[in-house]
Amino acid sequence: MKKFFLLVYGCQMNVAEGESIRKALLSENYCETEDMTKADVIILHTCCVREAAEEKVLGKIGEIKGIKRDNPHLILGITGCMAQKENEKLFKRAPHIDFILGTANLSEILSVISSIENERKHILKIDFEGGDILPVAAGKFSVYIPIMTGCNNFCSYCIVPYVRGRETSRSVEDILSDVKNAVNAGAKEITFLGQNVNSFAPEEGGDFADLLAAADKVEGISRIRFMTSHPKDLSDKLIDALANGEHIAPHLHLPMQHASNRILKAMNRNYTKEHYLNLLDKLRKNVCHISVTTDLIVGFPSETEEDFEELIGFVKIARWDAAYTFIYSKRSGTPAANMENQVEESVKHERLNRLMETQNKISREINESLKDNVEVVLVEGESKTKGVYQGRTAANKLVLFPHKDEKPGDSVKVLIKEPQTWLLKGERV
Ligand code: SAM
Ligand code: SF4
């Protein structure tokens, strides 16, 4: 039997697409190997949001050159965002790549591999719009379901709209059918994915809050999550859906990016810090025990010490459960890459450290307030430590506890004994 090795970089959308690539190959009698040197086909499903992500992929492509020297039949494919962005330049840089498939061409992966098996040649397929969203891979207890592709927002730092094209929403019928299939195959939790789920607009009408309400009624579903929400489009109707849904998890990932109104404007985010604060207020007043997380960028062009201090001040007011903090990475082709006053690397790093220190203290304080609570945890499986299992609460907090008899997909009650910054340690009750 032929073997494939698949490496997925980047966001949850990539993880969902990676699952679908895996499902397609397994259905063609391939089996998966975790050893690159034993593979007949290697696929790198890539990300290009930050330079560091691209560097990792380039390093891996270099490593595979040596493996291909020993096994000339090996087929190497680069798929996803970096494929879309770099296009045929990747062949020039690394001629040992066999195929490059963009984000709208993933459903062609089997036919592309089979053409290369018949005749060795470079294949490049990059469409900028359309393409099927691959069928969702069901069968696990937690399943990602893409509901839309692309992004129309053009935040000035971000490469995503250039590599994923314009927003296209799937039909509610197709999405609900994926939800039912996943639940029938044993899924307990589903996560709807899109770059901005709040602007979900299927051809037949309705909005994201309607989709959530419909999914909430699917029999057998335990938890519904979604990401990502853009603050400019978070409606009262969606807050109501979060507040009143029976199975909708009380967690919202609501990227703020920055708190200086001048920087937010330069980022083209289309909201102010006052608007964001008002949303936080409404969410916390209306949705019981909601946890809110965010993304923040430091070192955006022209960010002054004063702007940064404003961000630090806002972090203390917002008191997010957690923040994913990034150093601004210049992406050529985006407006911010040509802005003047790029911030020095050393300053960016120093600001990132200060930001993380401020947020980590708050995350820890919030987690400490959960000490002695009993939390319902959806079990994911064994953690990095043998004999210790991990899972998540409805509010998406990671919980570690000693293994008894539970299996992935079980819901168990855990008494929280030792809260930390990024996780909670406890014992089953
Ligand atoms: N669509 C989502 C949104 O609007 O928040 C996020 C998608 S993006 C793949 C995930 C995060 O990467 C963003 O929220 C942002 O914080 C970060 N990001 C995007 N471009 C970046 C850049 N050039 N440098 C640093 N971080 C970046
Ligand atoms: Fe990028 Fe902004 Fe679109 Fe998110 S909303 S993917 S940050 S352009």
Short mmCIF file of C-alpha atoms and ligand atoms in Angstrom, two decimals, residues 151-155 157-161 195-196 230 257 269, ligand 2:
data_model
loop_
_atom_site.label_atom_id
_atom_site.label_comp_id
_atom_site.label_asym_id
_atom_site.label_seq_id
_atom_site.Cartn_x
_atom_site.Cartn_y
_atom_site.Cartn_z
CA CYS A 151 -12.22 37.53 3.16
CA ASN A 152 -13.43 40.95 1.98
CA ASN A 153 -11.94 43.02 4.76
CA PHE A 154 -8.44 43.84 3.54
CA CYS A 155 -6.93 44.71 6.90
CA TYR A 157 -1.33 44.13 7.28
CA CYS A 158 -2.98 40.90 6.15
CA ILE A 159 -2.22 38.66 3.18
CA VAL A 160 -5.32 36.45 3.57
CA PRO A 161 -7.66 38.33 1.16
CA GLN A 195 -12.28 34.35 8.36
CA ASN A 196 -15.26 36.45 9.44
CA HIS A 230 -14.88 40.47 13.35
CA GLN A 257 -5.52 43.71 16.98
CA ARG A 269 -10.23 47.51 10.92
FE1 SF4 B 2 -7.01 39.12 7.55
FE2 SF4 B 2 -8.57 41.09 8.41
FE3 SF4 B 2 -9.57 39.23 6.76
FE4 SF4 B 2 -8.95 38.59 9.30
S1 SF4 B 2 -10.51 40.05 8.62
S2 SF4 B 2 -8.42 37.44 7.45
S3 SF4 B 2 -7.15 39.84 9.68
S4 SF4 B 2 -7.99 40.71 6.27
#
